[in-house]
CSV table of C-alpha atoms in Angstrom, one decimal:
chain,number,residue,atom,x,y,z
A,1,UNK,CA,20.4,28.8,-22.2
A,2,UNK,CA,18.4,25.6,-23.4
A,3,UNK,CA,19.9,26.2,-27.0
A,4,UNK,CA,22.9,24.3,-25.1
A,5,UNK,CA,23.2,20.8,-26.1
A,6,UNK,CA,24.2,19.8,-22.3
A,7,UNK,CA,21.2,21.9,-21.0
A,8,UNK,CA,18.7,20.2,-23.3
A,9,UNK,CA,20.1,17.0,-22.2
A,10,UNK,CA,19.7,18.0,-18.9
A,11,UNK,CA,16.3,19.3,-19.1
A,12,UNK,CA,15.2,15.6,-21.0
A,13,UNK,CA,16.7,13.6,-18.1
A,14,UNK,CA,15.2,16.2,-15.5
A,15,UNK,CA,11.9,15.8,-17.1
A,16,UNK,CA,12.2,11.8,-17.2
A,17,UNK,CA,13.3,12.0,-13.6
A,18,UNK,CA,10.2,14.3,-12.9
A,19,UNK,CA,7.6,12.3,-14.4
A,20,UNK,CA,8.4,8.9,-13.0
A,21,UNK,CA,10.2,9.4,-9.3
A,22,UNK,CA,7.2,10.9,-7.7
A,23,UNK,CA,4.8,7.7,-8.9
A,24,UNK,CA,7.6,5.7,-6.5
A,25,UNK,CA,7.3,8.5,-4.0
A,26,UNK,CA,3.8,8.1,-3.6
A,27,UNK,CA,3.9,4.6,-2.8
A,28,UNK,CA,6.7,4.9,-0.6
A,29,UNK,CA,5.0,7.7,1.4
A,30,UNK,CA,1.7,5.4,1.6
A,31,UNK,CA,3.8,2.6,2.6
A,32,UNK,CA,5.8,4.3,5.1
A,33,UNK,CA,9.0,3.7,3.4
A,34,UNK,CA,10.1,7.0,2.6
A,35,UNK,CA,13.5,6.0,4.0
A,36,UNK,CA,14.3,3.3,1.8
A,37,UNK,CA,15.5,5.7,-1.2
A,38,UNK,CA,17.9,7.1,1.4
A,39,UNK,CA,19.1,3.5,2.4
A,40,UNK,CA,19.4,2.5,-1.2
A,41,UNK,CA,21.2,5.3,-2.2
A,42,UNK,CA,23.7,4.3,0.4
A,43,UNK,CA,24.0,0.7,-1.3
A,44,UNK,CA,24.4,2.4,-4.4
A,45,UNK,CA,27.4,3.8,-3.2
A,46,UNK,CA,28.8,0.5,-2.1
A,47,UNK,CA,28.0,-0.7,-5.6
A,48,UNK,CA,30.3,2.1,-7.2
A,49,UNK,CA,33.1,0.8,-4.7
A,50,UNK,CA,32.6,-2.7,-5.8
A,51,UNK,CA,32.8,-1.5,-9.1
A,52,UNK,CA,36.2,0.6,-8.7
A,53,UNK,CA,37.8,-2.2,-6.7
A,54,UNK,CA,36.9,-4.9,-9.4
A,55,UNK,CA,38.0,-2.6,-12.1
A,56,UNK,CA,34.1,-3.3,-13.7
A,57,UNK,CA,31.9,-0.4,-14.6
A,58,UNK,CA,30.6,1.4,-11.6
A,59,UNK,CA,27.6,2.2,-12.9
A,60,UNK,CA,26.2,-1.0,-13.7
A,61,UNK,CA,27.5,-2.4,-10.6
A,62,UNK,CA,25.5,-0.2,-8.6
A,63,UNK,CA,22.5,-1.1,-10.3
A,64,UNK,CA,23.3,-4.8,-9.6
A,65,UNK,CA,23.7,-3.9,-6.0
A,66,UNK,CA,21.1,-1.6,-5.5
A,67,UNK,CA,18.6,-4.2,-7.0
A,68,UNK,CA,20.0,-7.3,-4.7
A,69,UNK,CA,20.0,-4.6,-1.7
A,70,UNK,CA,16.6,-3.7,-2.2
A,71,UNK,CA,15.6,-7.3,-2.4
A,72,UNK,CA,17.3,-8.0,0.8
A,73,UNK,CA,15.9,-4.9,2.6
A,74,UNK,CA,12.5,-6.7,1.5
A,75,UNK,CA,13.7,-10.0,3.0
A,76,UNK,CA,14.5,-8.5,6.3
A,77,UNK,CA,11.5,-6.4,6.5
A,78,UNK,CA,9.4,-9.9,6.7
A,79,UNK,CA,12.3,-11.6,9.0
A,80,UNK,CA,11.9,-8.4,11.5
A,81,UNK,CA,7.8,-8.1,10.5
A,82,UNK,CA,7.1,-5.9,14.0
A,83,UNK,CA,10.1,-3.8,13.4
A,84,UNK,CA,10.3,-3.2,9.8
A,85,UNK,CA,12.2,0.0,9.9
A,86,UNK,CA,15.2,-2.3,11.2
A,87,UNK,CA,15.8,-3.7,8.0
A,88,UNK,CA,16.3,0.0,6.9
A,89,UNK,CA,18.9,0.8,9.7
A,90,UNK,CA,20.9,-2.6,9.1
A,91,UNK,CA,21.3,-2.0,5.3
A,92,UNK,CA,21.8,1.7,5.5
A,93,UNK,CA,24.9,0.9,7.7
A,94,UNK,CA,26.1,-2.1,5.6
A,95,UNK,CA,25.9,0.1,2.5
A,96,UNK,CA,27.6,3.1,3.9
A,97,UNK,CA,30.5,1.2,5.7
A,98,UNK,CA,31.3,-1.1,2.4
A,99,UNK,CA,31.3,1.9,0.7
A,100,UNK,CA,33.8,3.9,2.9
A,101,UNK,CA,36.0,0.9,3.2
A,102,UNK,CA,36.3,-0.1,-0.2
A,103,UNK,CA,36.6,3.3,-1.5
A,104,UNK,CA,39.6,3.9,0.8
A,105,UNK,CA,41.6,1.0,-1.0
A,106,UNK,CA,40.9,2.1,-4.5
A,107,UNK,CA,42.9,4.6,-5.6
A,108,UNK,CA,40.5,6.9,-7.6
A,109,UNK,CA,38.0,6.1,-4.7
A,110,UNK,CA,37.3,9.8,-3.2
A,111,UNK,CA,37.2,11.4,-6.8
A,112,UNK,CA,34.5,9.2,-8.0
A,113,UNK,CA,32.6,9.0,-4.2
A,114,UNK,CA,32.1,12.8,-4.5
A,115,UNK,CA,30.7,12.2,-8.3
A,116,UNK,CA,28.1,9.6,-6.7
A,117,UNK,CA,27.7,11.8,-3.6
A,118,UNK,CA,26.2,15.1,-5.5
A,119,UNK,CA,25.8,14.0,-8.8
A,120,UNK,CA,25.5,16.4,-12.2
A,121,UNK,CA,22.5,16.5,-14.1
A,122,UNK,CA,24.3,18.8,-16.9
A,123,UNK,CA,27.1,16.3,-17.7
A,124,UNK,CA,24.7,13.3,-18.7
A,125,UNK,CA,25.3,12.0,-21.9
A,126,UNK,CA,23.1,10.8,-24.9
A,127,UNK,CA,23.7,7.2,-23.9
A,128,UNK,CA,22.6,7.6,-20.4
A,129,UNK,CA,19.3,9.7,-21.5
A,130,UNK,CA,18.5,6.6,-23.9
A,131,UNK,CA,19.1,4.0,-21.1
A,132,UNK,CA,17.1,6.2,-18.3
A,133,UNK,CA,14.4,6.3,-21.3
A,134,UNK,CA,13.7,2.5,-21.5
A,135,UNK,CA,14.1,2.1,-17.7
A,136,UNK,CA,11.6,4.9,-17.3
A,137,UNK,CA,8.9,3.2,-19.8
A,138,UNK,CA,9.4,0.0,-18.4
A,139,UNK,CA,8.8,1.3,-14.7
A,140,UNK,CA,5.4,2.9,-16.4
A,141,UNK,CA,4.4,-0.2,-17.4
A,142,UNK,CA,5.3,-1.9,-13.9
A,143,UNK,CA,3.2,0.6,-12.2
A,144,UNK,CA,0.2,0.4,-14.8
A,145,UNK,CA,-0.1,-3.3,-14.6
A,146,UNK,CA,0.6,-3.4,-10.7
A,147,UNK,CA,-1.2,-0.1,-9.3
A,148,UNK,CA,-4.2,-1.6,-8.0
A,149,UNK,CA,-2.8,-4.5,-6.5
A,150,UNK,CA,-0.3,-1.9,-4.7
A,151,UNK,CA,-3.1,0.1,-3.4
A,152,UNK,CA,-4.7,-3.2,-2.1
A,153,UNK,CA,-1.2,-4.6,-0.7
A,154,UNK,CA,-0.9,-1.1,0.9
A,155,UNK,CA,-4.1,-0.8,2.4
A,156,UNK,CA,-3.7,-4.1,3.9
A,157,UNK,CA,-1.8,-7.3,3.3
A,158,UNK,CA,-4.2,-9.8,4.5
A,159,UNK,CA,-6.9,-8.3,2.1
A,160,UNK,CA,-4.7,-8.4,-0.8
A,161,UNK,CA,-3.5,-11.8,0.1
A,162,UNK,CA,-7.1,-13.1,0.1
A,163,UNK,CA,-8.2,-11.4,-3.1
A,164,UNK,CA,-5.2,-13.6,-4.7
A,165,UNK,CA,-2.4,-11.1,-5.0
A,166,UNK,CA,0.7,-12.7,-4.2
A,167,UNK,CA,2.0,-10.0,-2.0
A,168,UNK,CA,5.4,-11.4,-1.7
A,169,UNK,CA,6.3,-11.2,-5.1
A,170,UNK,CA,4.8,-7.8,-5.4
A,171,UNK,CA,6.5,-6.4,-2.6
A,172,UNK,CA,10.1,-7.8,-4.1
A,173,UNK,CA,9.3,-6.6,-7.5
A,174,UNK,CA,8.4,-3.1,-6.3
A,175,UNK,CA,11.7,-2.6,-4.2
A,176,UNK,CA,13.6,-3.8,-7.0
A,177,UNK,CA,12.1,-1.4,-9.4
A,178,UNK,CA,12.9,1.3,-6.7
A,179,UNK,CA,16.6,0.1,-6.3
A,180,UNK,CA,16.7,0.1,-10.2
A,181,UNK,CA,15.1,3.9,-10.5
A,182,UNK,CA,17.7,5.1,-7.8
A,183,UNK,CA,20.7,3.4,-9.2
A,184,UNK,CA,19.8,5.3,-12.4
A,185,UNK,CA,19.2,8.5,-10.8
A,186,UNK,CA,22.2,8.5,-8.5
A,187,UNK,CA,24.7,9.9,-11.2
A,188,UNK,CA,22.5,12.7,-12.5
A,189,UNK,CA,21.0,14.0,-8.7
A,190,UNK,CA,23.6,12.6,-6.4
A,191,UNK,CA,23.2,10.2,-3.7
A,192,UNK,CA,22.7,12.9,-1.0
A,193,UNK,CA,19.5,14.3,-2.9
A,194,UNK,CA,18.2,11.2,-4.4
A,195,UNK,CA,15.6,10.7,-2.0
A,196,UNK,CA,14.2,14.4,-1.9
A,197,UNK,CA,13.5,14.4,-5.5
A,198,UNK,CA,11.7,11.0,-4.9
A,199,UNK,CA,9.8,12.0,-2.0
A,200,UNK,CA,9.1,15.6,-2.1
A,201,UNK,CA,6.8,16.2,-4.7
A,202,UNK,CA,4.9,13.0,-3.3
A,203,UNK,CA,4.7,14.7,0.1
A,204,UNK,CA,3.4,17.8,-1.4
A,205,UNK,CA,0.7,16.2,-3.4
A,206,UNK,CA,-0.5,14.2,-0.4
A,207,UNK,CA,-1.0,17.2,1.5
A,208,UNK,CA,-2.7,19.1,-1.5
A,209,UNK,CA,-5.6,16.3,-2.5
A,210,UNK,CA,-6.9,13.4,-1.0
A,211,UNK,CA,-7.9,11.5,-4.5
A,212,UNK,CA,-5.5,8.8,-5.4
A,213,UNK,CA,-5.6,9.7,-9.1
A,214,UNK,CA,-4.7,13.5,-8.5
A,215,UNK,CA,-1.9,12.8,-6.0
A,216,UNK,CA,0.0,11.3,-9.2
A,217,UNK,CA,-1.1,14.2,-11.1
A,218,UNK,CA,-0.1,16.6,-8.7
A,219,UNK,CA,3.1,15.0,-7.7
A,220,UNK,CA,4.2,14.8,-11.5
A,221,UNK,CA,3.5,18.6,-12.0
A,222,UNK,CA,5.3,19.9,-8.8
A,223,UNK,CA,8.2,17.8,-9.8
A,224,UNK,CA,8.2,19.2,-13.5
A,225,UNK,CA,7.7,22.6,-12.0
A,226,UNK,CA,10.7,22.3,-9.9
A,227,UNK,CA,12.7,20.5,-12.1
A,228,UNK,CA,12.5,23.1,-14.5
A,229,UNK,CA,13.1,26.1,-12.0
A,230,UNK,CA,16.0,24.1,-10.4
A,231,UNK,CA,17.8,24.0,-13.9
A,232,UNK,CA,17.4,27.3,-14.8
A,233,UNK,CA,18.3,28.7,-11.4
A,234,UNK,CA,21.4,26.7,-11.1
A,235,UNK,CA,22.4,27.8,-14.7
A,236,UNK,CA,21.6,31.7,-13.8
A,237,UNK,CA,23.3,31.5,-10.2
A,238,UNK,CA,25.9,28.7,-10.9
A,239,UNK,CA,24.8,26.7,-7.9
A,240,UNK,CA,24.9,22.7,-8.2
A,241,UNK,CA,21.7,21.3,-10.4
A,242,UNK,CA,20.8,18.7,-8.0
A,243,UNK,CA,20.7,20.8,-5.0
A,244,UNK,CA,19.0,23.6,-6.5
A,245,UNK,CA,16.0,21.3,-7.7
A,246,UNK,CA,15.8,19.7,-4.2
A,247,UNK,CA,15.9,23.3,-2.5
A,248,UNK,CA,12.9,24.4,-4.8
A,249,UNK,CA,10.9,21.4,-3.7
A,250,UNK,CA,11.7,22.0,-0.1
A,251,UNK,CA,10.3,25.6,-1.1
A,252,UNK,CA,7.2,24.2,-2.3
A,253,UNK,CA,6.9,22.0,0.7
A,254,UNK,CA,7.2,24.9,2.8
A,255,UNK,CA,4.6,26.8,0.6
A,256,UNK,CA,2.6,24.2,0.8
A,257,UNK,CA,2.4,23.8,4.5
A,258,UNK,CA,1.7,27.4,4.6
A,259,UNK,CA,-1.3,27.6,2.7
A,260,UNK,CA,-2.8,24.5,4.6
A,261,UNK,CA,-2.3,26.6,7.7
A,262,UNK,CA,-3.8,29.6,6.1
A,263,UNK,CA,-6.9,28.0,4.7
A,264,UNK,CA,-7.3,26.0,8.4
A,265,UNK,CA,-7.3,29.4,10.1
A,266,UNK,CA,-9.9,30.9,7.3
A,267,UNK,CA,-12.0,28.3,7.8
A,268,UNK,CA,-11.7,28.5,11.7
A,269,UNK,CA,-12.7,32.4,11.4
A,270,UNK,CA,-15.7,31.8,8.9
A,271,UNK,CA,-17.0,29.5,11.6
A,272,UNK,CA,-16.6,31.7,14.7
B,1,UNK,CA,-31.0,-29.5,1.7
B,2,UNK,CA,-28.8,-26.6,1.6
B,3,UNK,CA,-25.3,-27.9,0.6
B,4,UNK,CA,-22.4,-27.1,3.4
B,5,UNK,CA,-19.7,-25.4,1.3
B,6,UNK,CA,-16.6,-24.1,3.9
B,7,UNK,CA,-15.4,-25.5,6.9
B,8,UNK,CA,-12.6,-26.6,8.9
B,9,UNK,CA,-12.1,-30.3,9.8
B,10,UNK,CA,-10.1,-31.7,12.6
B,11,UNK,CA,-7.9,-28.6,12.3
B,12,UNK,CA,-5.0,-28.4,14.9
B,13,UNK,CA,-2.7,-24.9,14.7
B,14,UNK,CA,-0.6,-23.1,17.0
B,15,UNK,CA,2.1,-20.3,17.5
B,16,UNK,CA,5.6,-21.3,18.1
B,17,UNK,CA,4.8,-24.8,18.9
B,18,UNK,CA,1.9,-23.8,21.5
B,19,UNK,CA,-1.3,-25.1,19.9
B,20,UNK,CA,-4.0,-22.3,20.3
B,21,UNK,CA,-6.5,-24.7,18.3
B,22,UNK,CA,-6.9,-28.5,18.7
B,23,UNK,CA,-9.4,-30.4,16.7
B,24,UNK,CA,-11.5,-27.8,15.3
B,25,UNK,CA,-14.3,-28.8,13.2
B,26,UNK,CA,-17.3,-26.9,11.8
B,27,UNK,CA,-18.8,-26.5,8.5
B,28,UNK,CA,-20.8,-23.5,6.8
B,29,UNK,CA,-23.7,-23.5,4.5
B,30,UNK,CA,-24.5,-21.4,1.5
B,31,UNK,CA,-26.1,-18.5,1.9
B,32,UNK,CA,-25.9,-18.4,5.7
B,33,UNK,CA,-25.2,-15.7,8.2
B,34,UNK,CA,-22.8,-17.1,10.8
B,35,UNK,CA,-21.3,-15.8,13.7
B,36,UNK,CA,-18.2,-17.0,15.4
B,37,UNK,CA,-17.8,-16.0,19.5
B,38,UNK,CA,-15.9,-17.0,22.2
B,39,UNK,CA,-13.7,-14.9,25.1
B,40,UNK,CA,-10.8,-13.5,24.3
B,41,UNK,CA,-8.0,-15.7,23.4
B,42,UNK,CA,-10.5,-18.0,22.0
B,43,UNK,CA,-8.3,-18.0,18.7
B,44,UNK,CA,-11.7,-16.5,16.8
B,45,UNK,CA,-9.3,-14.6,14.4
B,46,UNK,CA,-6.5,-17.5,13.9
B,47,UNK,CA,-9.9,-19.7,13.2
B,48,UNK,CA,-11.2,-17.3,10.3
B,49,UNK,CA,-7.4,-16.6,9.3
B,50,UNK,CA,-7.2,-20.6,8.8
B,51,UNK,CA,-10.8,-20.8,7.1
B,52,UNK,CA,-9.8,-18.3,4.8
B,53,UNK,CA,-6.2,-19.7,4.2
B,54,UNK,CA,-3.9,-16.9,5.4
B,55,UNK,CA,-2.5,-19.6,7.8
B,56,UNK,CA,-1.9,-23.3,7.0
B,57,UNK,CA,-3.3,-25.8,9.7
B,58,UNK,CA,-0.4,-28.1,11.3
B,59,UNK,CA,-2.9,-31.1,11.0
B,60,UNK,CA,-6.3,-31.5,9.5
B,61,UNK,CA,-8.3,-30.0,6.5
B,62,UNK,CA,-10.0,-26.8,5.1
B,63,UNK,CA,-12.8,-27.0,3.1
B,64,UNK,CA,-12.7,-24.6,0.6
B,65,UNK,CA,-14.1,-25.0,-3.3
B,66,UNK,CA,-11.4,-23.3,-5.5
B,67,UNK,CA,-14.0,-21.5,-7.6
B,68,UNK,CA,-15.5,-19.1,-4.8
B,69,UNK,CA,-14.7,-15.6,-4.4
B,70,UNK,CA,-13.9,-14.5,-1.1
B,71,UNK,CA,-13.5,-10.8,0.7
B,72,UNK,CA,-12.0,-10.5,4.0
B,73,UNK,CA,-12.2,-7.7,6.3
B,74,UNK,CA,-9.6,-7.9,9.1
B,75,UNK,CA,-9.9,-6.7,12.8
B,76,UNK,CA,-8.7,-3.0,13.4
B,77,UNK,CA,-8.6,-2.4,10.0
B,78,UNK,CA,-10.2,0.9,11.0
B,79,UNK,CA,-6.5,1.7,11.4
B,80,UNK,CA,-6.2,3.5,8.3
B,81,UNK,CA,-3.7,6.0,8.0
B,82,UNK,CA,-4.9,9.8,8.1
B,83,UNK,CA,-3.5,10.8,5.1
B,84,UNK,CA,-4.1,7.9,2.7
B,85,UNK,CA,-4.7,9.4,-0.1
B,86,UNK,CA,-8.2,8.0,-1.2
B,87,UNK,CA,-11.8,9.5,-0.8
B,88,UNK,CA,-14.5,7.2,0.6
B,89,UNK,CA,-15.6,7.1,-2.9
B,90,UNK,CA,-12.5,6.1,-4.3
B,91,UNK,CA,-11.8,3.5,-1.4
B,92,UNK,CA,-15.3,1.6,-1.9
B,93,UNK,CA,-14.7,1.3,-5.9
B,94,UNK,CA,-11.2,0.0,-5.2
B,95,UNK,CA,-12.8,-3.2,-3.7
B,96,UNK,CA,-14.2,-3.7,-7.5
B,97,UNK,CA,-10.3,-3.8,-8.8
B,98,UNK,CA,-10.1,-7.4,-6.9
B,99,UNK,CA,-12.6,-8.4,-9.7
B,100,UNK,CA,-11.2,-7.0,-12.4
B,101,UNK,CA,-8.1,-7.1,-14.5
B,102,UNK,CA,-5.6,-4.4,-14.5
B,103,UNK,CA,-6.5,-3.0,-17.9
B,104,UNK,CA,-10.6,-3.2,-17.2
B,105,UNK,CA,-11.5,0.3,-16.7
B,106,UNK,CA,-14.1,1.1,-14.1
B,107,UNK,CA,-17.4,1.2,-15.7
B,108,UNK,CA,-20.6,3.9,-15.0
B,109,UNK,CA,-22.5,0.6,-13.8
B,110,UNK,CA,-19.8,0.2,-11.4
B,111,UNK,CA,-20.0,3.7,-10.3
B,112,UNK,CA,-23.8,3.6,-9.9
B,113,UNK,CA,-23.1,0.4,-7.8
B,114,UNK,CA,-20.6,1.8,-5.7
B,115,UNK,CA,-23.0,4.9,-5.1
B,116,UNK,CA,-25.6,2.2,-4.3
B,117,UNK,CA,-23.6,0.8,-1.5
B,118,UNK,CA,-22.5,4.2,-0.3
B,119,UNK,CA,-26.2,4.8,0.1
B,120,UNK,CA,-27.0,1.5,1.7
B,121,UNK,CA,-24.4,1.9,4.2
B,122,UNK,CA,-25.3,5.5,4.9
B,123,UNK,CA,-22.2,7.3,4.0
B,124,UNK,CA,-23.5,9.7,1.4
B,125,UNK,CA,-22.7,12.7,3.8
B,126,UNK,CA,-18.7,11.6,3.8
B,127,UNK,CA,-18.5,10.3,0.0
B,128,UNK,CA,-15.9,13.0,-0.9
B,129,UNK,CA,-14.0,13.1,2.3
B,130,UNK,CA,-10.6,11.3,2.9
B,131,UNK,CA,-11.3,7.6,4.2
B,132,UNK,CA,-8.5,8.5,6.9
B,133,UNK,CA,-10.3,11.4,8.3
B,134,UNK,CA,-13.7,9.2,9.0
B,135,UNK,CA,-14.5,7.8,12.5
B,136,UNK,CA,-13.4,4.4,13.7
B,137,UNK,CA,-17.3,3.3,13.2
B,138,UNK,CA,-17.5,5.0,9.4
B,139,UNK,CA,-13.9,3.5,8.5
B,140,UNK,CA,-15.5,-0.1,9.2
B,141,UNK,CA,-18.5,0.4,7.3
B,142,UNK,CA,-16.5,1.7,4.2
B,143,UNK,CA,-14.5,-1.1,4.4
B,144,UNK,CA,-17.5,-3.7,4.6
B,145,UNK,CA,-19.0,-1.9,1.7
B,146,UNK,CA,-15.6,-1.9,0.0
B,147,UNK,CA,-15.4,-5.6,0.4
B,148,UNK,CA,-19.1,-6.4,-0.9
B,149,UNK,CA,-18.0,-4.3,-4.2
B,150,UNK,CA,-15.9,-7.4,-5.3
B,151,UNK,CA,-19.2,-9.7,-5.5
B,152,UNK,CA,-18.0,-12.2,-3.0
B,153,UNK,CA,-19.3,-15.4,-2.5
B,154,UNK,CA,-18.0,-15.5,0.7
B,155,UNK,CA,-17.5,-12.8,3.0
B,156,UNK,CA,-15.5,-12.9,6.3
B,157,UNK,CA,-15.8,-10.5,8.9
B,158,UNK,CA,-13.5,-10.0,11.9
B,159,UNK,CA,-15.0,-7.7,14.6
B,160,UNK,CA,-16.3,-5.3,11.9
B,161,UNK,CA,-18.6,-3.3,14.3
B,162,UNK,CA,-15.5,-1.9,16.5
B,163,UNK,CA,-16.3,1.7,17.1
B,164,UNK,CA,-20.1,1.4,16.6
B,165,UNK,CA,-22.6,2.6,18.9
B,166,UNK,CA,-25.8,0.1,19.6
B,167,UNK,CA,-28.0,1.8,16.8
B,168,UNK,CA,-25.1,1.7,14.2
B,169,UNK,CA,-24.5,-1.7,15.0
B,170,UNK,CA,-28.1,-2.8,14.1
B,171,UNK,CA,-28.4,-1.0,11.5
B,172,UNK,CA,-25.1,-2.6,10.0
B,173,UNK,CA,-26.5,-6.0,10.8
B,174,UNK,CA,-29.4,-5.2,8.9
B,175,UNK,CA,-27.3,-4.1,5.9
B,176,UNK,CA,-25.3,-7.8,6.0
B,177,UNK,CA,-28.2,-9.9,6.6
B,178,UNK,CA,-29.7,-8.3,3.5
B,179,UNK,CA,-27.0,-9.5,1.5
B,180,UNK,CA,-27.5,-13.0,2.3
B,181,UNK,CA,-28.3,-15.6,0.6
B,182,UNK,CA,-26.2,-14.4,-2.4
B,183,UNK,CA,-23.5,-14.0,-0.1
B,184,UNK,CA,-22.4,-16.2,2.7
B,185,UNK,CA,-21.2,-14.5,5.9
B,186,UNK,CA,-19.1,-15.4,8.6
B,187,UNK,CA,-19.0,-12.6,11.5
B,188,UNK,CA,-16.5,-12.7,14.5
B,189,UNK,CA,-18.6,-10.9,17.2
B,190,UNK,CA,-18.5,-10.1,21.2
B,191,UNK,CA,-22.0,-8.8,20.8
B,192,UNK,CA,-23.7,-12.1,20.1
B,193,UNK,CA,-27.2,-11.2,22.3
B,194,UNK,CA,-27.6,-8.4,19.6
B,195,UNK,CA,-26.8,-10.5,16.7
B,196,UNK,CA,-29.3,-13.3,17.7
B,197,UNK,CA,-32.5,-12.1,15.5
B,198,UNK,CA,-30.1,-12.1,12.2
B,199,UNK,CA,-28.0,-15.2,12.0
B,200,UNK,CA,-28.5,-18.7,11.0
B,201,UNK,CA,-25.8,-20.6,13.1
B,202,UNK,CA,-23.2,-19.9,15.9
B,203,UNK,CA,-20.1,-21.3,15.9
B,204,UNK,CA,-18.6,-21.0,20.0
B,205,UNK,CA,-15.2,-21.1,20.2
B,206,UNK,CA,-14.1,-21.9,24.1
B,207,UNK,CA,-10.6,-21.5,25.4
B,208,UNK,CA,-10.1,-25.6,25.1
B,209,UNK,CA,-11.0,-24.9,21.5
B,210,UNK,CA,-13.8,-27.1,21.2
B,211,UNK,CA,-16.6,-25.6,19.2
B,212,UNK,CA,-20.2,-26.1,20.2
B,213,UNK,CA,-22.6,-26.0,17.2
B,214,UNK,CA,-26.3,-24.5,17.8
């Protein structure tokens, strides 16, 4: 099956997503912002709709709008400091309602909307892969430089500020990076499942280890295995690739929870 | 004569147009162990935040030489999430990151220092445990050990003994005192009677926010 050019491209794109998405997922879970990925995917849809109505490239318009949206979420988070979830609720509602209204105006709205709602990694072009490769490298460099500062900021913002870290710049740049990655992932994975692909491997890894470095390694491995299994099963059974990958990840979460429960029971029995 | 290194001079500050601190002045000398006390609502945390620069005074001056390295352990920092992905060792080593560039590696000597700090704070038995699963008192000790790892000139501690029993508190005071005079330490506390044998100066904040220096 991997001798087919479209499957090779799908595998390549899938692996790029598998190595970069879990890194963001770990930090999002640590910051208790798992829902932000979902919100940004709603905003991406609004970006696509704006592109369609204005007759511009929906892809680039969604990148622009998502990055702007992520910055706006961060701004609202600062405004509603004690109720930071409010910013997510506001932006999710704004993104989806703008998207739905504008799509209804655009003649090709519904067709394009379906494309972005469900995505398809098997239709990815070489050009998309090249752009995504560059974005992945950029995001890697960003995390290599900011990993320690992000850790300190997530631990405690005041501690980070006293240590000389500009928490506002760091928060805004982190949000912009999430926005950029999500908008690049949506045409391949689909708006509805993009947050699952980012969050689930990280959620599994956090359950399996408490070592900071290992969390990233395990999350990436889980993501690579699930992406591979998802693509293979999608090809064999004919299921949508994005949904197949996400299903394997959900299965991974269930397995992890079962493993933890079994381990707990075993320790309990050994203690008796 | 020791030199005064940090302090506030005639500082006024408040929230939403209500001043909670008026004309507050104090100075702290290098290498001292200073306790900041006062009843609830005396704005001790606010005064510490003003001192460290997290808040900007409405009026008055903050004396703080720019070359000083500072570490801060805020109040209720022990509320670290259960799932926070870090062992106690990793968490304490992360204090070093504040004094290193992003590309500088943690050396063997750094790790050795971290182990010494872990021994000093008696955290050996939990060194490989997740930081989020420690007791409140152990988390506090780990947070202070982490703060010392960055080699600060000044360490500001906001009620660090919350969650510790009396015996642990005394052990904690001794460890902190042993870091002076290399590190100037300012600690907010409600246990001033216990802390008396260890400290060099008390800054007592009254609700009317005029300090009495002893």
